[in-house]
Coordinates of C-alpha atoms and ligand atoms in Angstrom, one line a residue:
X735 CA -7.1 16.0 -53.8
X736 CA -7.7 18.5 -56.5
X737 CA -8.4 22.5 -55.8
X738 CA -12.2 21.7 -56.0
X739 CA -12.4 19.2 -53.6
X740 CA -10.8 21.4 -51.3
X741 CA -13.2 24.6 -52.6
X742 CA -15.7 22.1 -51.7
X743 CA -14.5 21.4 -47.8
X744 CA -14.3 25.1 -46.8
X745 CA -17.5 25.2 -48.3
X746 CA -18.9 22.4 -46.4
X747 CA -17.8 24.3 -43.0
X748 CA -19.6 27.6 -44.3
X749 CA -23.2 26.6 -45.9
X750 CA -26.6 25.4 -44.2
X751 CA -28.4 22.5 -45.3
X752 CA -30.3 22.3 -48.6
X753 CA -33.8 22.5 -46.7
X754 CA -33.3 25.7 -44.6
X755 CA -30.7 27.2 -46.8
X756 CA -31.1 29.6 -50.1
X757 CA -29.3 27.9 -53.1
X758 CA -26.8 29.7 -54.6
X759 CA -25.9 29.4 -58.5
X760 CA -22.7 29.2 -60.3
X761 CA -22.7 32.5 -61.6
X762 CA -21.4 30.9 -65.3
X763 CA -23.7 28.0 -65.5
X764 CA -26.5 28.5 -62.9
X765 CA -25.5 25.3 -61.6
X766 CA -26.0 25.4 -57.6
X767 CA -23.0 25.8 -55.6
X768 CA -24.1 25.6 -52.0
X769 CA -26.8 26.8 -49.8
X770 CA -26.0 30.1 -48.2
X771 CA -27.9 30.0 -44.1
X772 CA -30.8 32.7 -43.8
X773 CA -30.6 34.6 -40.8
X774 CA -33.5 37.2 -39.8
X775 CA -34.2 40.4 -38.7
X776 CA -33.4 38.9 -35.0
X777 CA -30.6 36.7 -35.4
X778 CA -29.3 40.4 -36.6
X779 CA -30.3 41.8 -33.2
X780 CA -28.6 38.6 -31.4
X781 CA -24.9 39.7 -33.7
X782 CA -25.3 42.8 -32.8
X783 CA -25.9 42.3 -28.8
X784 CA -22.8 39.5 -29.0
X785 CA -20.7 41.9 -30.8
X786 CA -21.4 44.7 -28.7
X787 CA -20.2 42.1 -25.4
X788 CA -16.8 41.2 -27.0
X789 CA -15.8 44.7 -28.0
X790 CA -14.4 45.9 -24.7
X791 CA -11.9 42.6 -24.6
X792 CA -11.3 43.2 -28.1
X793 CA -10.2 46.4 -27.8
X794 CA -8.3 45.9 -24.5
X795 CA -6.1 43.7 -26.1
X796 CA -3.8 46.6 -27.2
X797 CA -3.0 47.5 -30.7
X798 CA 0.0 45.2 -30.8
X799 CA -2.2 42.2 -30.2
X800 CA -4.5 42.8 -32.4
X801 CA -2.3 43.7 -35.5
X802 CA -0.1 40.6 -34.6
X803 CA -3.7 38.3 -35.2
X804 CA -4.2 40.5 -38.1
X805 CA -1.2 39.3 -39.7
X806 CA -2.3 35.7 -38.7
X807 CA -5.1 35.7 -40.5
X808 CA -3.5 37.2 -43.5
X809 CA -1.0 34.2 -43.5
X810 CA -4.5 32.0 -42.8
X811 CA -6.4 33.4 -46.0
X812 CA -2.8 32.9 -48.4
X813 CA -3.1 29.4 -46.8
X814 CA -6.2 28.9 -48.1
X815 CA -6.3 31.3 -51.3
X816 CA -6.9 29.1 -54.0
X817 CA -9.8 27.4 -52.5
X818 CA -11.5 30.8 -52.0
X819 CA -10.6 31.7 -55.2
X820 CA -12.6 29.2 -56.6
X821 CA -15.2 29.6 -54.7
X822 CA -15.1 33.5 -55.7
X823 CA -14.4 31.9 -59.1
X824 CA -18.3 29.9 -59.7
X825 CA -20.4 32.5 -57.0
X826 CA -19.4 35.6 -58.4
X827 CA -18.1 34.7 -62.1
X828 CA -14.9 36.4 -62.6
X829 CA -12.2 34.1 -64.0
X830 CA -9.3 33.0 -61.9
X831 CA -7.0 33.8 -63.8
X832 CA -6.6 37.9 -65.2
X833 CA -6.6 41.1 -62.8
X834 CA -9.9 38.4 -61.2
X835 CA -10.2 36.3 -58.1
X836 CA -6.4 35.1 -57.3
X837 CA -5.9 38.7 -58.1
X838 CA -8.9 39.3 -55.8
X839 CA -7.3 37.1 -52.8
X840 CA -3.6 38.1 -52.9
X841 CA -5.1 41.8 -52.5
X842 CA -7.2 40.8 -49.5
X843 CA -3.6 39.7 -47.8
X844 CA -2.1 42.6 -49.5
X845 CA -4.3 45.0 -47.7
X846 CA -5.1 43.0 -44.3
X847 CA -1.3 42.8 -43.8
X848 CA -0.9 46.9 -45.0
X849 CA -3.6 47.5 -42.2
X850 CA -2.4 45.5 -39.5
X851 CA 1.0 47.8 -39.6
X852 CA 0.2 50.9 -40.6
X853 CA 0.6 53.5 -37.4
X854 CA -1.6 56.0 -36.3
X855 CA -0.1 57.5 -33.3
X856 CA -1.0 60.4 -31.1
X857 CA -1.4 63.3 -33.2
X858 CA 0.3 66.6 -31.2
X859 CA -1.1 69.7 -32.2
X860 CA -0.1 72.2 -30.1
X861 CA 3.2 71.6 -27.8
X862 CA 3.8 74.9 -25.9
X863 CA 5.3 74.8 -22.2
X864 CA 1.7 75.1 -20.6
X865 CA 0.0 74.7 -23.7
X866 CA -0.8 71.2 -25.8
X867 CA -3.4 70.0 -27.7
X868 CA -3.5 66.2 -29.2
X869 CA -5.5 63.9 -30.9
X870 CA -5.3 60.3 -29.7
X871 CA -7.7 58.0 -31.5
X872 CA -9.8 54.7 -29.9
X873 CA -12.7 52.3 -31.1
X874 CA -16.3 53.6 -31.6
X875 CA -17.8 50.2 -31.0
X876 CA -19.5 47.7 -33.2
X877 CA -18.8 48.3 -37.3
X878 CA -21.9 46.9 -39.7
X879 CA -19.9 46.3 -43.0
X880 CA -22.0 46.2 -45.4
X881 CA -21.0 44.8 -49.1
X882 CA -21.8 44.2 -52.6
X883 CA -21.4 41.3 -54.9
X884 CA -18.7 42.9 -57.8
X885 CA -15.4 42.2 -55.3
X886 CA -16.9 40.8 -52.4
X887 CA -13.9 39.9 -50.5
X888 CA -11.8 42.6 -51.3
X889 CA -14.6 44.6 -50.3
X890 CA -14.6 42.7 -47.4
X891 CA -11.2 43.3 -46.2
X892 CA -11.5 46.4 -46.8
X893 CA -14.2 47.3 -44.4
X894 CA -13.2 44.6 -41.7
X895 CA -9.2 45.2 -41.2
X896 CA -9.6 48.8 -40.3
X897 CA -12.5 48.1 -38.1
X898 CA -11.2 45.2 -36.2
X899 CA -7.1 47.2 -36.2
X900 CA -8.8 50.3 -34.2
X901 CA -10.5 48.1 -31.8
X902 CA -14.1 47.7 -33.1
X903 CA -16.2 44.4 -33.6
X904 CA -17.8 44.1 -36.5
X905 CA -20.6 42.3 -37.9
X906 CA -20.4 41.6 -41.4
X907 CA -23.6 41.5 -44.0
X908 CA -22.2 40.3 -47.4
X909 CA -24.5 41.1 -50.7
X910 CA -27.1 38.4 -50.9
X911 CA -25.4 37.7 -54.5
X912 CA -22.5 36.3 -52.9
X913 CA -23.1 35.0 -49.6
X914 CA -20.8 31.9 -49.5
X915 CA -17.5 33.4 -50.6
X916 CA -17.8 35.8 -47.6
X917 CA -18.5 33.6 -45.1
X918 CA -15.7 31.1 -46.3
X919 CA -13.3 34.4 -45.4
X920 CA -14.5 35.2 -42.6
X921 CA -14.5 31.2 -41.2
X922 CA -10.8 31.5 -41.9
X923 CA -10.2 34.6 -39.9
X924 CA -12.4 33.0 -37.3
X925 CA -10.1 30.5 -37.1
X926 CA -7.4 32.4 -36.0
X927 CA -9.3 35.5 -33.9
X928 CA -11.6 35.3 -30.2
X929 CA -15.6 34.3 -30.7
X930 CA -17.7 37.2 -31.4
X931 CA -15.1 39.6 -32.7
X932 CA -16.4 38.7 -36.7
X933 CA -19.7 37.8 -37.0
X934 CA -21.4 37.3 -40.3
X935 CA -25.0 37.6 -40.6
X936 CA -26.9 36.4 -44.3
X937 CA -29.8 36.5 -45.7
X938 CA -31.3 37.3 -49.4
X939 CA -34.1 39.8 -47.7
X940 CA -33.0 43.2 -47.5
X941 CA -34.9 44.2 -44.4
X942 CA -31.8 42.1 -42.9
X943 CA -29.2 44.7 -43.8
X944 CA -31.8 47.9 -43.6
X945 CA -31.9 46.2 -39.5
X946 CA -28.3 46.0 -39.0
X947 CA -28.3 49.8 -40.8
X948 CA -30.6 51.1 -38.3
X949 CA -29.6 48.9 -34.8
X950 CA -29.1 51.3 -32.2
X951 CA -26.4 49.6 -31.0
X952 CA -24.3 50.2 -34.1
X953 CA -21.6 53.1 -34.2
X954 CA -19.9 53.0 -37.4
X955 CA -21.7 51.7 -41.2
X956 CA -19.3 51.1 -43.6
X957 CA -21.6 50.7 -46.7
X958 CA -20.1 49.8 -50.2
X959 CA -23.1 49.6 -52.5
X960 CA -25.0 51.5 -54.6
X961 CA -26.2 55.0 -54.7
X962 CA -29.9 54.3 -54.0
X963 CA -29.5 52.2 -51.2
X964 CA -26.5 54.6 -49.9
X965 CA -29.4 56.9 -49.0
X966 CA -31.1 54.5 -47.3
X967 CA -28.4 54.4 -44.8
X968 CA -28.0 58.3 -44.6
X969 CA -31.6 58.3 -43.6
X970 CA -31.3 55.6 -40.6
X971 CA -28.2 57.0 -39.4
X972 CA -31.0 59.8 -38.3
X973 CA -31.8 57.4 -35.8
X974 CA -28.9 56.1 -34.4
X975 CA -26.4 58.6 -35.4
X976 CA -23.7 56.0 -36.6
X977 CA -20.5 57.2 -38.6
X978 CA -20.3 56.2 -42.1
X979 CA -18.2 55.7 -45.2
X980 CA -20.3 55.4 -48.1
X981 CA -18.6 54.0 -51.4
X982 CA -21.4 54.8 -53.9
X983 CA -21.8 54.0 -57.7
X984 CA -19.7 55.1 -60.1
X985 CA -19.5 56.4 -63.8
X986 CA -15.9 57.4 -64.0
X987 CA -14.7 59.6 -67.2
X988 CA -11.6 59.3 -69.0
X989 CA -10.1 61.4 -70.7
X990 CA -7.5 61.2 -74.1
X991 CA -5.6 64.1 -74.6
X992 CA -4.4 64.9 -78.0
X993 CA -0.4 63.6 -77.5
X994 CA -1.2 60.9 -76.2
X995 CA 0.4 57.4 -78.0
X996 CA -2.9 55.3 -78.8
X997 CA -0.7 52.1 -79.0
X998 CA 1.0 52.6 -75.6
X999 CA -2.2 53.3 -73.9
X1000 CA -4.5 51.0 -75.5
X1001 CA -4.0 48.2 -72.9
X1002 CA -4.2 50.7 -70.0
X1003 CA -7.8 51.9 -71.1
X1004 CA -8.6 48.4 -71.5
X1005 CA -8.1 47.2 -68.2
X1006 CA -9.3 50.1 -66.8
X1007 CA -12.6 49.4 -68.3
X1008 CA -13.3 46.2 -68.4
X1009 CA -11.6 45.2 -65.2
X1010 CA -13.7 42.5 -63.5
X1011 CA -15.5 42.5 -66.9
X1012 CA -17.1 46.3 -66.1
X1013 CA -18.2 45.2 -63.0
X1014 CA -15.7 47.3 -60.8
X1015 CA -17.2 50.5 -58.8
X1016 CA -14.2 52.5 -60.1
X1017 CA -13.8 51.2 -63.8
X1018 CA -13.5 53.7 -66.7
X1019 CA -17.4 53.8 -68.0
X1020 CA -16.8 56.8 -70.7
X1021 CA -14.2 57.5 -72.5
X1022 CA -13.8 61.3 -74.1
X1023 CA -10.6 60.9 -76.6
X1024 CA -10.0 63.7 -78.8
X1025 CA -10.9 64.3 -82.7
X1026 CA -7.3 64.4 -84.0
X1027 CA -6.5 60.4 -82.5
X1028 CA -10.3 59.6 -82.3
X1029 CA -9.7 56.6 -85.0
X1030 CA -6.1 55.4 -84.0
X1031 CA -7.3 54.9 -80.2
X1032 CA -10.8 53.3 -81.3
X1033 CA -8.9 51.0 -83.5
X1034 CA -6.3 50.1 -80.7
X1035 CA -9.0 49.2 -78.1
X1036 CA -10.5 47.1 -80.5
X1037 CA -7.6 45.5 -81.4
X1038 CA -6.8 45.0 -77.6
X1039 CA -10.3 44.3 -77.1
X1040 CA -11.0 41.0 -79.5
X1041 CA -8.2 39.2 -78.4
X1042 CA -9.4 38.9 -74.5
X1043 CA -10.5 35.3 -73.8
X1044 CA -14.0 36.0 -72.3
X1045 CA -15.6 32.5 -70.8
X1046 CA -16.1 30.3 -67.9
X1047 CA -14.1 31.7 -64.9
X1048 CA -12.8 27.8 -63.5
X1049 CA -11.6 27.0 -67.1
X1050 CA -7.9 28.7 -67.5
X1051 CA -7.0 31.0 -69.9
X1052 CA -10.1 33.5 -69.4
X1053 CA -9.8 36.8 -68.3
X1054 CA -13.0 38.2 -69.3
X1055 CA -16.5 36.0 -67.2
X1056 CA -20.3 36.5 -67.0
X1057 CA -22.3 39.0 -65.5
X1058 CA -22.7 38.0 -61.9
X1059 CA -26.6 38.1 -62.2
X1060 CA -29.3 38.4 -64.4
X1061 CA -30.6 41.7 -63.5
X1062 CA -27.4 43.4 -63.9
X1063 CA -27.2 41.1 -67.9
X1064 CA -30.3 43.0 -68.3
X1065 CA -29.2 46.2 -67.5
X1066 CA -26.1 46.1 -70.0
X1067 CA -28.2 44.9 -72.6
X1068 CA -31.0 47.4 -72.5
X1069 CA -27.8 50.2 -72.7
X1070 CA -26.2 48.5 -75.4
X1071 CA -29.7 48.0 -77.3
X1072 CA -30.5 51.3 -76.6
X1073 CA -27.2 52.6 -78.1
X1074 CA -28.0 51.0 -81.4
X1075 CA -31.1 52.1 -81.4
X1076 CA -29.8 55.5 -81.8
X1077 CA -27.5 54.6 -84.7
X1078 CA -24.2 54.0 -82.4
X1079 CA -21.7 52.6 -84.0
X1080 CA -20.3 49.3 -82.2
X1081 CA -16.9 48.5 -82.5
X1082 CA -16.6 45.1 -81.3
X1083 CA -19.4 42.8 -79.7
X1084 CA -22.5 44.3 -79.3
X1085 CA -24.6 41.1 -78.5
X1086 CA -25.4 38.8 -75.7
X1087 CA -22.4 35.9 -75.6
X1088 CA -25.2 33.3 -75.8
X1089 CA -23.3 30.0 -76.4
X1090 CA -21.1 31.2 -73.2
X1091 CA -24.0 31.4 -70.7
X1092 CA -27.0 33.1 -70.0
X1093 CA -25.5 35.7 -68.5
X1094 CA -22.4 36.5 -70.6
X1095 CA -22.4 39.6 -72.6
X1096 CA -19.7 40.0 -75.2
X1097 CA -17.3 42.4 -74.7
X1098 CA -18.1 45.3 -75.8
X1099 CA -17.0 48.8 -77.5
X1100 CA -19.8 51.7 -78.6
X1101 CA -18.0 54.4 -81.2
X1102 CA -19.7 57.8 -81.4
X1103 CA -21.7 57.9 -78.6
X1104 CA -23.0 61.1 -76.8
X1105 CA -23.6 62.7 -73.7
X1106 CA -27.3 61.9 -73.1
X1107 CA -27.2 58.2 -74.1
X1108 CA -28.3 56.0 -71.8
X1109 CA -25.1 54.0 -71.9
X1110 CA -23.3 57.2 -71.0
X1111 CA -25.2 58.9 -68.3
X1112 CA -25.8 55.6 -66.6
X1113 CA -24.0 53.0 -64.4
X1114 CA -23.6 49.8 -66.9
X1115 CA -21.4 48.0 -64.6
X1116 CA -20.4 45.6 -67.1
X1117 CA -18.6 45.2 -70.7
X1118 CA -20.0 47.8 -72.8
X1119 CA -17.4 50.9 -73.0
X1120 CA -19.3 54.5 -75.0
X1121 CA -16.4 56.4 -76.6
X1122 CA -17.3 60.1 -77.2
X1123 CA -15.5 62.5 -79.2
X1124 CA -14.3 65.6 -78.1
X1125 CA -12.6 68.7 -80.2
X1126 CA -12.5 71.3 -77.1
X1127 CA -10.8 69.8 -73.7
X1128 CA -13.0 72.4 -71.5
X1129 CA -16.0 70.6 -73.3
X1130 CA -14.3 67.2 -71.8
X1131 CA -13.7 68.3 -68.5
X1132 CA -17.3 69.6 -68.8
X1133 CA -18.5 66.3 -69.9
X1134 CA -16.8 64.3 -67.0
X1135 CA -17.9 66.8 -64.6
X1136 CA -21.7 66.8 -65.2
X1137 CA -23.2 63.8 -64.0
X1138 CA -24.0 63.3 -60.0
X1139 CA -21.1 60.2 -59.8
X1140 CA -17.7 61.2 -58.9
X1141 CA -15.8 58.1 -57.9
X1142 CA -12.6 58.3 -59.9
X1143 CA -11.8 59.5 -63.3
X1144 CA -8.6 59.9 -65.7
X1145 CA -6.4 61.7 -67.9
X1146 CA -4.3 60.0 -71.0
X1147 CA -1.3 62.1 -72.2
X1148 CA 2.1 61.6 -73.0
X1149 CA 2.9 65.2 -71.2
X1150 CA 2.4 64.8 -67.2
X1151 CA 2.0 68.2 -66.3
X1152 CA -0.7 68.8 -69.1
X1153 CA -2.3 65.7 -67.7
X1154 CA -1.6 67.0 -63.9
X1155 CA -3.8 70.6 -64.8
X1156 CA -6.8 69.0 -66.3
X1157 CA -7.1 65.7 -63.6
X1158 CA -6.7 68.7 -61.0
X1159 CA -9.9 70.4 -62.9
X1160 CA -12.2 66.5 -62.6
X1161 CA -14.5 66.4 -59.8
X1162 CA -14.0 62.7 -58.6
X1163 CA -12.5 61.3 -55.3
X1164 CA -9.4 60.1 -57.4
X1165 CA -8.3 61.1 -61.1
X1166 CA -5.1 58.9 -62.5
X1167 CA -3.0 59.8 -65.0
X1168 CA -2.6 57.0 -67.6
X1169 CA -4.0 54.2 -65.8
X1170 CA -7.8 53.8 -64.4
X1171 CA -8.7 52.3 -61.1
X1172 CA -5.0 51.9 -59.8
X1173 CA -5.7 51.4 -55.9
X1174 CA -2.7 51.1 -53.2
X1175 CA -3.5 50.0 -49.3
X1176 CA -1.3 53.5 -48.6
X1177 CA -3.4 55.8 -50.9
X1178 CA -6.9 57.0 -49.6
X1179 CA -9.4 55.9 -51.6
X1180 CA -12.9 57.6 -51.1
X1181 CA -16.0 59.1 -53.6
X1182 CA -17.1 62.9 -53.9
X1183 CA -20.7 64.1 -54.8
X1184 CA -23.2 61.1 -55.4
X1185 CA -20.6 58.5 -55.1
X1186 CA -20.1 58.8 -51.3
X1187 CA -17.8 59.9 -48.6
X1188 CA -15.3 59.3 -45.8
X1189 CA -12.0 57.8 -47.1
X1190 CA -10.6 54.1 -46.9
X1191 CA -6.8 52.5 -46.5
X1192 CA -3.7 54.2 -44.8
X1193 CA -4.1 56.4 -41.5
X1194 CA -7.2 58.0 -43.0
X1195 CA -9.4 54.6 -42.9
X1196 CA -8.0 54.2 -39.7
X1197 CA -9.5 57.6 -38.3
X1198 CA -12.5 56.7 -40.1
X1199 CA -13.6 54.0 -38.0
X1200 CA -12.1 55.2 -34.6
X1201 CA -13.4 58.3 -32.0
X1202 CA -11.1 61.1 -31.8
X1203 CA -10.3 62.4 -28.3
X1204 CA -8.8 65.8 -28.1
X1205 CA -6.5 66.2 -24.7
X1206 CA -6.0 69.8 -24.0
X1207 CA -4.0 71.8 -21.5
Ligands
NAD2379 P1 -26.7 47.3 -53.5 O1 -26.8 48.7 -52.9 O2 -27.9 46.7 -54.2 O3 -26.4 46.3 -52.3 C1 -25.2 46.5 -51.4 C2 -25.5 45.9 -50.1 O4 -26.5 46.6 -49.4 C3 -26.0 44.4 -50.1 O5 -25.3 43.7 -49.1 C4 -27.5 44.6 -49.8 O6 -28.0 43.4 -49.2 C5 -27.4 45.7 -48.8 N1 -28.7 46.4 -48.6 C6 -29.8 46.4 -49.4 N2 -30.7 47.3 -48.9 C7 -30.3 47.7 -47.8 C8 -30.8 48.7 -46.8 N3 -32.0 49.2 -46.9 N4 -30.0 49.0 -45.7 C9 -28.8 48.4 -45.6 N5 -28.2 47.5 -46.5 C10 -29.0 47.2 -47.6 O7 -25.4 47.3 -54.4 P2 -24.9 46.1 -55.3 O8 -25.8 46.0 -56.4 O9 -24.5 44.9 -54.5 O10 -23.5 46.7 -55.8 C11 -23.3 47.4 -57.0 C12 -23.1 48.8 -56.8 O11 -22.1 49.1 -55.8 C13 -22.7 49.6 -58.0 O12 -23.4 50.8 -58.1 C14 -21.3 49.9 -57.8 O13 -20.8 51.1 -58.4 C15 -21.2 50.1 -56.3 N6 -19.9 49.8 -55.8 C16 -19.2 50.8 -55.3 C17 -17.9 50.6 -54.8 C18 -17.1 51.7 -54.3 O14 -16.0 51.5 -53.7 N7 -17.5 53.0 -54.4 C19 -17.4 49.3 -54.8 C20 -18.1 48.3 -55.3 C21 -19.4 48.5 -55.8

């Protein structure tokens, strides 16, 4: 049996029949994949009520019991990784191999298992003779996780382990995008966990998830998405005064110091960018490098840059795919058009990949660009990098400061410390120093200003999606 024949049986157990289910293409091709199931408005309100009459066995399990069937379903997903990668692989584009979807899978494991041990004890504040205060943390309830389509699994994980860990149930609403990858997960950590604890819900209408946003029932949202629908959520949580973790949009800077070595950091600015070919929420989307190496890094990237195999994800070898959809193809190439239309100067690519697919856009580096372009000020989420010039570092740190997005951001130096003062001067959630987007299941990981808040991974995502009960006396 090849890997695609058993893609196609974990399929089989996840997708609806052809007549009542929404087909869904092969992001390369547009080739249909599967039909993802349509649920509605009240098959969200039937979740919901199931989810909300496990959680108290859930939860009354005790932490030990539930990590231990966390770990299960770690070793469950590594038992079936490579037929959910190519799943991943044709429903969302990015190639298997590359930082892409078996990259994509072992960090689901990575971070499932990293949840499933981490330890958030009692936390004593005061501890005086007749005196203590502590902070002892339990579940809030039922979770809504809420994805998008750019790591959908990852994503995922990242929403569900905590939730689940602190005694929660969740019900889980992947982007419409990529339905079937989702529930293919989530089958296999169904396999291994009691009914109701999981439950997805589908379904290409967005009243579905704006429903499972606003349920009265629900206590926590953890929302990964973008800005504009972020607000969306703020404003039903008026209603039912769920918790949330918003992980907005991003439009990260990054930052090239004068000493730093173009050649040793060319590969590192790369990937930063065009991880997932641009489609990551914390990617490097402008790059500020300064006058006096302006041409030697330019020249580096593009030398980096032409020699990345971009292509169908299933065929080996590529590291660079499509677009996952044609609305977000049209979006990069209105930015890059736009771009030339102001006399830009573009380094490598510039054009739709054509002969690749109708959604592949070659990879692509913008010279000279300026705060105020189009492809600067806004989100591309894709592979079209602006490089900007910068002769003042204040007017850099000014630059990467300005817009409403502050995901993540970075600083390229070959002198720490010089790189240390100016990352501590960048308002984003997470500057790096010589690498871009470099996430760890122990690190928090969260947005400031218009790209969110409330923090993910280690002890802190654990707090975020449990009630804190101070004990005093
Ligand atoms: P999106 O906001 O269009 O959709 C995200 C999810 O929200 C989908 O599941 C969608 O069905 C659902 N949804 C739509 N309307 C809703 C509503 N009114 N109430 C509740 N849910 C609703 O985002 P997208 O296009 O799927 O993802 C791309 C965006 O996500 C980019 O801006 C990217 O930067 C951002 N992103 C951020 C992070 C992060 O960690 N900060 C990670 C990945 C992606």
């Amino acid at each position: 049996m090849t890997d695609n024949a058993v893609a196609v049986t974990l399929l089989d157990r996840v997708q609806a029949a052809p007549e009542i289910g929404r087909a869904i293409p092969d992001a390369a091709t547009g080739e249909t994949i599967g039909w993802s199931p349509e649920h509605s408005v009240a098959d969200v309100d039937s979740a919901v009520a199931r989810a909300k009459a496990a959680q108290p066995a859930w939860e009354g399990l005790g932490d030990e019991a539930r990590s231990a069937l966390l770990l299960r379903a770690a070793d469950a997903i590594d038992a079936h990784a490579e037929e959910l990668a190519h799943l991943l692989s044709r429903e969302q584009g990015k190639p298997l191999d590359g930082p892409n979807a078996r990259f994509e899978l072992g960090a689901c494991t990575m971070w499932l298992r990293e949840t499933a041990t981490a330890q958030l004890g009692t936390q004593v504040i005061r501890d005086g003779d007749d005196d203590i205060a502590e902070i002892t943390y339990r579940a809030l309830g039922v979770v809504a996780a809420i994805g998008p389509w750019n790591w959908p699994l990852m994503i995922a994980i990242w929403q569900i382990a905590p939730s689940l860990r602190m005694g929660n149930t969740v019900v889980v609403k992947p982007s419409e995008y990529t339905p079937l990858s989702v529930l293919a997960l989530v089958q296999v950590i169904n396999d291994v966990l009691p009914a109701d604890v999981l439950i997805p819900v589908v379904s290409g209408d967005r009243e579905v998830g704006a429903r499972l946003a606003s349920h009265p029932d629900i206590d926590k949202v953890m929302f990964t998405g973008s800005t504009a629908t972020g607000r969306k959520i703020v404003e039903a949580s008026g209603a039912n005064l769920a918790r949330l973790t918003l992980e907005l949009g991003g439009n990260d800077a990054g930052i090239v110091l004068p000493d730093a070595d173009p050649a040793a950091i060319a590969e590192g600015l790369f990937w930063g960018a065009f991880i997932n070919t641009g489609q990551t929420c914390a990617a490097l989307k402008r790059l500020y490098v300064h006058d006096s190496i302006y041409d030697e890094v330019v020249d580096a990237l593009a030398a980096v840059a032409s020699q990345m195999p971009m292509g169908n994800g299933i065929e080996g070898g590529n590291v660079l795919g499509p677009l996952q959809n044609a609305k977000q193809f049209d979006i990069v190439r209105r930015l890059v058009e736009d771009a030339k239309q102001r006399g830009r100067r573009i380094v490598v690519g510039g054009e739709p990949a054509a002969d690749l697919g109708p959604t592949f856009f070659q990879t692509t580096l913008v010279a000279d660009a300026e705060d105020g372009d189009p492809l600067v000020d806004e989100e591309q989420f894709g592979p079209a990098l602006p490089i900007i010039r910068y002769s003042d570092v204040e007017d850099a740190i000014a630059s990467a400061n300005r817009l409403e997005a502050g995901l993540g951001g970075s600083v390229w130096s070959s002198d720490r410390e010089a790189a240390r003062a100016v990352a501590a001067r960048m308002r984003a959630g997470t500057v790096w120093i010589n690498s871009h987007g470099t996430i760890h299941p122990k690190v928090p990981f969260g947005g400031v200003k218009g790209s969110g808040y409330g923090l993910e991974f280690s002890v802190e995502g654990l707090k975020a999606v449990a009630e804190p009960r101070v004990i005093a006396g």
